PDB file of C-alpha atoms in Angstrom:
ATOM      1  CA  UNK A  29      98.659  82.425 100.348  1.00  0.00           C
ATOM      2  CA  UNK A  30      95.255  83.614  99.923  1.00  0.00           C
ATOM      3  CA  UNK A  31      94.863  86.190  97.519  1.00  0.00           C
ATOM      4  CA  UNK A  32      91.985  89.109  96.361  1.00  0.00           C
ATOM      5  CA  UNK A  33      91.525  88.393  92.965  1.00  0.00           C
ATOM      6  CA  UNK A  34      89.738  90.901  90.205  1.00  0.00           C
ATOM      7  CA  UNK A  35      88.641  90.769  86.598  1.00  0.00           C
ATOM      8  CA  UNK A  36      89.035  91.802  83.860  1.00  0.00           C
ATOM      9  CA  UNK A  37      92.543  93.533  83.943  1.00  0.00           C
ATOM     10  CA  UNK A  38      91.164  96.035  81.786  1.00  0.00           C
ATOM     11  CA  UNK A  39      87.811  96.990  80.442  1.00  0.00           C
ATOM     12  CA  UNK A  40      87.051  99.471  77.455  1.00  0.00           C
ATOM     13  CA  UNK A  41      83.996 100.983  77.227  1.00  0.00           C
ATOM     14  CA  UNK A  42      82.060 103.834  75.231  1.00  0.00           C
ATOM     15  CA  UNK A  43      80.676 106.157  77.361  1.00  0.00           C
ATOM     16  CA  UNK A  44      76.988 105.451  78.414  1.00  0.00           C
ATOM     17  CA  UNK A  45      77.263 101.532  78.234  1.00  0.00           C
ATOM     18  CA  UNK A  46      77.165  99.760  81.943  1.00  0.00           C
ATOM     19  CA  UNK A  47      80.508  97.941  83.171  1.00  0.00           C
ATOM     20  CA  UNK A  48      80.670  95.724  85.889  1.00  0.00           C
ATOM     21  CA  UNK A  49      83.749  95.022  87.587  1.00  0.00           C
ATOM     22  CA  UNK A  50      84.299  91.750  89.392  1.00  0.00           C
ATOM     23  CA  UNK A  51      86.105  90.257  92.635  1.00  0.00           C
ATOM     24  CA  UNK A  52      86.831  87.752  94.491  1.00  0.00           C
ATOM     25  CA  UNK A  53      87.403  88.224  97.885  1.00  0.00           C
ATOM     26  CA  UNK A  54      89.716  86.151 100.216  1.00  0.00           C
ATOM     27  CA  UNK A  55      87.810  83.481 101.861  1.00  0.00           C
ATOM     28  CA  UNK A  56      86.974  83.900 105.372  1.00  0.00           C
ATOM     29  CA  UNK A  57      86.759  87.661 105.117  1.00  0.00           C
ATOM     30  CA  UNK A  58      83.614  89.602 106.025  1.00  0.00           C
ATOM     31  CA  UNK A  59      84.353  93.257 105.091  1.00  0.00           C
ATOM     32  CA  UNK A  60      84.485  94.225 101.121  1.00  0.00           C
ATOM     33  CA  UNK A  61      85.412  97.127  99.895  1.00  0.00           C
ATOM     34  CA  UNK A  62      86.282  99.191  96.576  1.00  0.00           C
ATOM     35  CA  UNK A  63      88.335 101.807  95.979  1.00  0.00           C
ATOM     36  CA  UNK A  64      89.860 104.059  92.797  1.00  0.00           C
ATOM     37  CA  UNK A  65      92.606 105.591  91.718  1.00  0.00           C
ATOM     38  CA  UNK A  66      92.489 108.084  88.294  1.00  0.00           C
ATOM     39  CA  UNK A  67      96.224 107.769  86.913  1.00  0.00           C
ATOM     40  CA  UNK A  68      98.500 109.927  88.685  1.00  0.00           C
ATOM     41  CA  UNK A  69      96.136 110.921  91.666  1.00  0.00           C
ATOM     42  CA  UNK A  70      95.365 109.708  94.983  1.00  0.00           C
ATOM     43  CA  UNK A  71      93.695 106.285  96.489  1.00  0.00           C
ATOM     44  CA  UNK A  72      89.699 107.225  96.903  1.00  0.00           C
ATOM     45  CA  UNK A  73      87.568 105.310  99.119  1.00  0.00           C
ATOM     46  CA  UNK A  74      84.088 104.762  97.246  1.00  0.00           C
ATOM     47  CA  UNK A  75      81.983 101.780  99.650  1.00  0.00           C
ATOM     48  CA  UNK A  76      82.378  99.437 102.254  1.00  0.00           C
ATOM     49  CA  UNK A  77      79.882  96.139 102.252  1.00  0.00           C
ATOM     50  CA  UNK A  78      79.470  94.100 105.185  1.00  0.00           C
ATOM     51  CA  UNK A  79      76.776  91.729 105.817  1.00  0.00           C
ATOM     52  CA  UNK A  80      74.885  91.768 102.600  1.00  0.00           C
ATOM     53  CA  UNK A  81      74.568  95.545 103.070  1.00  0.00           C
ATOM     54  CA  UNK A  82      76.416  98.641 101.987  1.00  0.00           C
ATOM     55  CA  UNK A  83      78.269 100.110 105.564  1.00  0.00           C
ATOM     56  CA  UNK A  84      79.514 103.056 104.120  1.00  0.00           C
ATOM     57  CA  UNK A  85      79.969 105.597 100.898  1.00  0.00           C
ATOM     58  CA  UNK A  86      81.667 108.321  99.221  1.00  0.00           C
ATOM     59  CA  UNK A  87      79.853 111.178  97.559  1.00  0.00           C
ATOM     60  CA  UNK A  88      81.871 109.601  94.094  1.00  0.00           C
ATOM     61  CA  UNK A  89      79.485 107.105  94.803  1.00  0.00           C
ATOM     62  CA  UNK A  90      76.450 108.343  93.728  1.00  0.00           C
ATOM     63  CA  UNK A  91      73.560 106.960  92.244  1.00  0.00           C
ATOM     64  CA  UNK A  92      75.140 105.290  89.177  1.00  0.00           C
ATOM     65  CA  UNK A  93      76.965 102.860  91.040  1.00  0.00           C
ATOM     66  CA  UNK A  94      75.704  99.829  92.417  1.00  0.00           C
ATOM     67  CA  UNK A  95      77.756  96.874  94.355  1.00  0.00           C
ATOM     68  CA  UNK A  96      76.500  93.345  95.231  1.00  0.00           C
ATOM     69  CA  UNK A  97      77.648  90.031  96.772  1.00  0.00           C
ATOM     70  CA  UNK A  98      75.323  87.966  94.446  1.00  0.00           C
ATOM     71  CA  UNK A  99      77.205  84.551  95.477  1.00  0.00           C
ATOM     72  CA  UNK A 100      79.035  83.152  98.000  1.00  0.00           C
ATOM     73  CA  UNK A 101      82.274  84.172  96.424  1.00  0.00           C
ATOM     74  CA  UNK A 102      82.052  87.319  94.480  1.00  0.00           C
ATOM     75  CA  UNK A 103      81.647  90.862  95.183  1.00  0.00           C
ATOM     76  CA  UNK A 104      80.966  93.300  92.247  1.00  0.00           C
ATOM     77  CA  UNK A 105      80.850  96.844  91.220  1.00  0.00           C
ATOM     78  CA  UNK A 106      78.581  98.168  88.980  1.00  0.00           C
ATOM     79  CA  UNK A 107      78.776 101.241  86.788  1.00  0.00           C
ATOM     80  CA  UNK A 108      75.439 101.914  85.229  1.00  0.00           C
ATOM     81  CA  UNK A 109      76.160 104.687  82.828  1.00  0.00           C
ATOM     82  CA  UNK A 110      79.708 105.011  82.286  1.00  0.00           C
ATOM     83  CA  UNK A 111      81.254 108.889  81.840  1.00  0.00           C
ATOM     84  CA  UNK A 112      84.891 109.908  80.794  1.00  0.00           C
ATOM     85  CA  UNK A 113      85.475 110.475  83.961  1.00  0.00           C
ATOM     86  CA  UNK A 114      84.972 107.398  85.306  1.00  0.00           C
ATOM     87  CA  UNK A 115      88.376 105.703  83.852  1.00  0.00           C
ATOM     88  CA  UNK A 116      90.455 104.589  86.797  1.00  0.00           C
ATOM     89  CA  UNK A 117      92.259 101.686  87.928  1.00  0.00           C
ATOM     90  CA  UNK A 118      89.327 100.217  90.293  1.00  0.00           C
ATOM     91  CA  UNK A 119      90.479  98.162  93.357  1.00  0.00           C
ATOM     92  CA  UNK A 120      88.840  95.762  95.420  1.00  0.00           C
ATOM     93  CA  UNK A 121      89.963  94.606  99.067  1.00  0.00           C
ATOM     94  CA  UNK A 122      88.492  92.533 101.460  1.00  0.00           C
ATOM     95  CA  UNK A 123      89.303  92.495 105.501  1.00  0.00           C
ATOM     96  CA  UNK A 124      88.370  89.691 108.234  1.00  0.00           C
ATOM     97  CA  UNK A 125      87.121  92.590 110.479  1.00  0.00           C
ATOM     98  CA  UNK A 126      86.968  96.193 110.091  1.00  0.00           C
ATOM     99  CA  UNK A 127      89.815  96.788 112.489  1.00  0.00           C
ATOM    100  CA  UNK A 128      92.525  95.030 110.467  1.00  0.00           C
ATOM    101  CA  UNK A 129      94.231  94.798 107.190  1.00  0.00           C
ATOM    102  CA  UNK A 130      92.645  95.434 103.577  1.00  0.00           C
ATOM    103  CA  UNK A 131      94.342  93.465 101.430  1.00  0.00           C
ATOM    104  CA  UNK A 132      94.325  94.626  97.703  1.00  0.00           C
ATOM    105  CA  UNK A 133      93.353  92.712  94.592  1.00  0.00           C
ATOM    106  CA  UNK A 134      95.792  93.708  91.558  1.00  0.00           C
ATOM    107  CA  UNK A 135      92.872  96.048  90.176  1.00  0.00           C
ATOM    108  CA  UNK A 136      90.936  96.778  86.939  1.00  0.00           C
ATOM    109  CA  UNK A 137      91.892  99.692  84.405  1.00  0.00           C
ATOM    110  CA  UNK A 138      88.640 100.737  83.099  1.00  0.00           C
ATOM    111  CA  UNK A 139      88.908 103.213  80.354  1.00  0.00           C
ATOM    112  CA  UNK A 140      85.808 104.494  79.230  1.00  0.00           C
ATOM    113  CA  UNK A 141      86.057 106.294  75.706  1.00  0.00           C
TER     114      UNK A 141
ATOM    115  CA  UNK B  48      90.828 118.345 103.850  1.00  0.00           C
ATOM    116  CA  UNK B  49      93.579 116.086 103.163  1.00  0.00           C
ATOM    117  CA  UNK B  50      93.701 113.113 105.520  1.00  0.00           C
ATOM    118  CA  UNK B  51      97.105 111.112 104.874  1.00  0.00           C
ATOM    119  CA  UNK B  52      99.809 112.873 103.452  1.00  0.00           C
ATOM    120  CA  UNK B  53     103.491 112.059 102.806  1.00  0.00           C
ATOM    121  CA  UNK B  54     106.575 113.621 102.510  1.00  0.00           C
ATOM    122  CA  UNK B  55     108.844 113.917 100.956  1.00  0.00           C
ATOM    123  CA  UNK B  56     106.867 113.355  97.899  1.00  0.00           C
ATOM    124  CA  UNK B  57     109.547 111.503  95.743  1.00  0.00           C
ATOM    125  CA  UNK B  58     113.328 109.897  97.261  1.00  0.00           C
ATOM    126  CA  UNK B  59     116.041 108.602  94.997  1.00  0.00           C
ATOM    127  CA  UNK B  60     118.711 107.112  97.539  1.00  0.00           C
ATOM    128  CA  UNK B  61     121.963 104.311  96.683  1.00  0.00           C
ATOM    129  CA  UNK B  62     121.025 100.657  96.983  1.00  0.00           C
ATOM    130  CA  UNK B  63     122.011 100.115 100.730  1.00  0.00           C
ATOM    131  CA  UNK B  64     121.306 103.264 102.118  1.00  0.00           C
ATOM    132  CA  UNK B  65     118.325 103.213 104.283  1.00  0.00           C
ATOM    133  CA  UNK B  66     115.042 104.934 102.993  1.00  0.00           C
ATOM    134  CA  UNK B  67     112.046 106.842 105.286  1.00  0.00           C
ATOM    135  CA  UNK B  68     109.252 108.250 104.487  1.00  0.00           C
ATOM    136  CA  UNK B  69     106.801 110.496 106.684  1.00  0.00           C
ATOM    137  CA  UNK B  70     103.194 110.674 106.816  1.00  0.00           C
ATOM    138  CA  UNK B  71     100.622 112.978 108.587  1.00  0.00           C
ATOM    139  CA  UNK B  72      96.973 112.988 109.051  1.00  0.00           C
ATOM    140  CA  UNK B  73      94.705 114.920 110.402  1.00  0.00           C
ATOM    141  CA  UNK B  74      92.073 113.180 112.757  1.00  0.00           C
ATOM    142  CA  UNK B  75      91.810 110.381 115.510  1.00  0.00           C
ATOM    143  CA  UNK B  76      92.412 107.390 114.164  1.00  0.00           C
ATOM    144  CA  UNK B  77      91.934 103.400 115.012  1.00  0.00           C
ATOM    145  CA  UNK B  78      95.078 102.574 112.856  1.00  0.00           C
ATOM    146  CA  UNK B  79      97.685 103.623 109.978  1.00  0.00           C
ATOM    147  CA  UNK B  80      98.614 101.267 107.664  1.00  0.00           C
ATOM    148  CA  UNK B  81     101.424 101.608 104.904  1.00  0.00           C
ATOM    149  CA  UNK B  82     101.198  99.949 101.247  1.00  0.00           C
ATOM    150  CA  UNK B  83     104.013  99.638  98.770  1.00  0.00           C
ATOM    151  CA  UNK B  84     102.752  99.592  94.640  1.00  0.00           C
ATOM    152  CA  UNK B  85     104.976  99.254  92.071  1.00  0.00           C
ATOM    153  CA  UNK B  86     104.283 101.059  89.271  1.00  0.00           C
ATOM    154  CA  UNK B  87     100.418 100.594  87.363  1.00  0.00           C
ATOM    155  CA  UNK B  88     100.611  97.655  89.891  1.00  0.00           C
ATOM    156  CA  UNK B  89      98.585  96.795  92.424  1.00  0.00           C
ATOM    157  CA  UNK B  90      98.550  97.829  96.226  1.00  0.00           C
ATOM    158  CA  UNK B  91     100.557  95.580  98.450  1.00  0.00           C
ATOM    159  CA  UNK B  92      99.992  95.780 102.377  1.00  0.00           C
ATOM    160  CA  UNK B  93     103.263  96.107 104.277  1.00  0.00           C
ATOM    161  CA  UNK B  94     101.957  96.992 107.704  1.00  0.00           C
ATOM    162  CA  UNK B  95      99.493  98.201 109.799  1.00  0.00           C
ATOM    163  CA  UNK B  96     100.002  99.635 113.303  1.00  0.00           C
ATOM    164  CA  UNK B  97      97.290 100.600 115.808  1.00  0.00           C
ATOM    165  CA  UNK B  98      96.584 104.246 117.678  1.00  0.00           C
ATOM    166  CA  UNK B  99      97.665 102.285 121.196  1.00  0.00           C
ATOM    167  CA  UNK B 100     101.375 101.044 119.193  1.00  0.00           C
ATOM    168  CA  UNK B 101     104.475 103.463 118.912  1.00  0.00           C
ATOM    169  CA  UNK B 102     106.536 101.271 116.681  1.00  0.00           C
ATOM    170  CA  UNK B 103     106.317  97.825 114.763  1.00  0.00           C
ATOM    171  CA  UNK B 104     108.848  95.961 112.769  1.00  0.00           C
ATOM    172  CA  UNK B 105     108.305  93.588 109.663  1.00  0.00           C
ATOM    173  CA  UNK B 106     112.100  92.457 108.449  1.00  0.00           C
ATOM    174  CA  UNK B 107     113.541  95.397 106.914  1.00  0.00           C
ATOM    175  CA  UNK B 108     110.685  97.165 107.715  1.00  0.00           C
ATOM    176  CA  UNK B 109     110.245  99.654 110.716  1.00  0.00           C
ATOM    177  CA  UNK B 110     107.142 102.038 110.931  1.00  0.00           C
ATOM    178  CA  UNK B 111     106.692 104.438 114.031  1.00  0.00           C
ATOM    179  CA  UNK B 112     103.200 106.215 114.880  1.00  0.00           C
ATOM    180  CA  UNK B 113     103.454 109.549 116.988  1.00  0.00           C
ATOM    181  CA  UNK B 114      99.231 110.275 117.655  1.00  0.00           C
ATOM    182  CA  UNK B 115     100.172 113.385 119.369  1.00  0.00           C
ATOM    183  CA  UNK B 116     101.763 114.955 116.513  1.00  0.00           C
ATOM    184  CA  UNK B 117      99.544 112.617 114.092  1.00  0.00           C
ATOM    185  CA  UNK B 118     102.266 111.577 112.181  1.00  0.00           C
ATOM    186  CA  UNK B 119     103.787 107.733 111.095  1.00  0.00           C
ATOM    187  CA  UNK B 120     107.499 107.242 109.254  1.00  0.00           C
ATOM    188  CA  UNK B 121     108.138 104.302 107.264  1.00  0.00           C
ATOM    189  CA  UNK B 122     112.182 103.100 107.433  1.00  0.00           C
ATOM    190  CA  UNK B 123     113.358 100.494 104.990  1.00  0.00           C
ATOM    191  CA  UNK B 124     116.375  99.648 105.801  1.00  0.00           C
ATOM    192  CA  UNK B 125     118.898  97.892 103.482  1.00  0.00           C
ATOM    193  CA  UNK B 126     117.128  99.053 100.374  1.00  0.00           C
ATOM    194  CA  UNK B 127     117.266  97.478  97.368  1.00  0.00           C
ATOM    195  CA  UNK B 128     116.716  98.148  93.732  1.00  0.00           C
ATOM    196  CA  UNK B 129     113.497  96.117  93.910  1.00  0.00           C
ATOM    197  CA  UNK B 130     112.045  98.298  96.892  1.00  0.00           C
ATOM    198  CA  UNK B 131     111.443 100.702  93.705  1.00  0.00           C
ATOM    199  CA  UNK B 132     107.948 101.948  94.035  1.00  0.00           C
ATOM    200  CA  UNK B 133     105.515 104.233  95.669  1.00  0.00           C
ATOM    201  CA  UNK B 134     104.643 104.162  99.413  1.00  0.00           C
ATOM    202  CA  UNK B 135     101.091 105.305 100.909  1.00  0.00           C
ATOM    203  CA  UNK B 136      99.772 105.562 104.084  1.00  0.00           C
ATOM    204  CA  UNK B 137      95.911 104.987 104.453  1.00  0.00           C
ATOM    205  CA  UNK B 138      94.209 105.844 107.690  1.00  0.00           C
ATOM    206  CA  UNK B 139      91.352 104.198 109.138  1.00  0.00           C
ATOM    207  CA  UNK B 140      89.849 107.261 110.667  1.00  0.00           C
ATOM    208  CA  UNK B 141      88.090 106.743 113.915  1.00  0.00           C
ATOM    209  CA  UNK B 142      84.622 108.406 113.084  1.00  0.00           C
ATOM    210  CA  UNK B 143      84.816 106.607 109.499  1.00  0.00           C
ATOM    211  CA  UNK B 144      83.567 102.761 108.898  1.00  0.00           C
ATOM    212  CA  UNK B 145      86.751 101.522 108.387  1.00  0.00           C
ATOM    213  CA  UNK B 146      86.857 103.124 104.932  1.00  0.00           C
ATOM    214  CA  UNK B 147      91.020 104.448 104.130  1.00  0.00           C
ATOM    215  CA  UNK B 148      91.774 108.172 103.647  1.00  0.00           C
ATOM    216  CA  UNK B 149      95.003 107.629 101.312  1.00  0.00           C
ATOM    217  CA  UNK B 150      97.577 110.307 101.130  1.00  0.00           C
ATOM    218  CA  UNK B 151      99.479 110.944  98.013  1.00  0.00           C
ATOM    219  CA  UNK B 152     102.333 108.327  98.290  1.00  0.00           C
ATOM    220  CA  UNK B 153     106.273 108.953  98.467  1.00  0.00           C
ATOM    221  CA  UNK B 154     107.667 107.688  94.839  1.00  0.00           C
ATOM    222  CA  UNK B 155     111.103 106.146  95.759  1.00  0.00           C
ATOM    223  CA  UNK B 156     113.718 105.145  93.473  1.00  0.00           C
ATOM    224  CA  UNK B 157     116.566 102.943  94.298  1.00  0.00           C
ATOM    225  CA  UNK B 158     119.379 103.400  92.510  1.00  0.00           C
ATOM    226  CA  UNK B 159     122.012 100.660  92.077  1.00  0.00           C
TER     227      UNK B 159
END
């Protein structure tokens, strides 16, 4: 069954250095998003992406983040300047339309330091 | 405001029993859809279920959706030790772009 797929696991990072998180969507699906979740707290929507273009954001997702589809295949997230703040387990999902089912990769643990 | 939230906000019930978990939201919405994540885990979907359905099975699975009182239950029925994990609703929010509000999740424990 096809699958969302992200990497790495888990990233470590000082604070200030640039991450970028990676994904792979499932392969037919036009609608890409990401999402967070700090340990303990809620699910946050940060940006949809649909047709090379960004379809909608959270205020979390402010200037210092950036996404991009730079292939066929992946779909990435961007962190320029990383802040303590910013650790998270960081998921990416991908839908065939907008009116049906995200489905969830198994995520990224970013912990910045 | 809060968009999704469940109650009751942790469940510990006897392997067998039957398990459900409530969810409200706030605005008009296109559909609700529940996830299941074990724990540090990902976020699996279990089922989605539009603002035109009332109810919608998936095996053990049973999720109703009352849009007048804005409010979905998940029922597992049967449970199982491995059913251990936290539920969330998400909502796809009608005036949103399909992003999902996420409510705080229901952590239930199955005991054997």
């Amino acid at each position: 069954e096809p699958e969302v797929t992200q990497t790495p696991s888990h990233q470590v990072t000082q604070m200030g250095q640039e991450v970028i998180l990676r994904c792979v969507p499932i392969s037919n699906h036009l609608y890409f998003y990401w999402y967070r979740q700090i340990l303990g707290q809620k699910v946050e929507f940060l940006v949809s992406f649909y047709n090379n273009e960004i379809s909608e954001k959270s205020e979390i997702f402010d200037d210092q983040f950036s996404v991009e589809r730079p292939d066929g295949s992946n779909f990435t997230l961007k962190i320029r300047s990383t802040k303590l703040e910013d650790s998270a387990m960081y998921f990416c999902a991908s839908s065939l339309d907008g009116y049906n089912e995200q489905f969830f990769g198994p995520g990224t643990r970013l912990t910045v330091l | 405001s809060q968009q999704g939230e469940e109650d009751p906000q942790a469940l510990s019930i006897q392997e067998g029993e039957n398990a459900t978990m409530n969810c409200s939201y706030k605005t008009s919405i296109n559909n609700l859809q529940w996830y299941r994540q074990n724990s540090g885990r990902g976020l699996v979907h279990l089922i989605l279920i539009r603002s035109n359905e009332r109810e919608k099975h998936s095996g053990r699975l049973r999720v109703t959706l009352d849009t007048s009182k804005k409010s979905s239950s998940l029922l597992i029925t049967a449970s199982r030790a491995a059913d251990t994990a936290s539920y969330f609703c998400a909502t796809d929010a009608k005036d949103s772009n399909y992003q999902l509000i996420w409510g705080a999740g229901t952590k239930l424990i199955i005991k054997p």
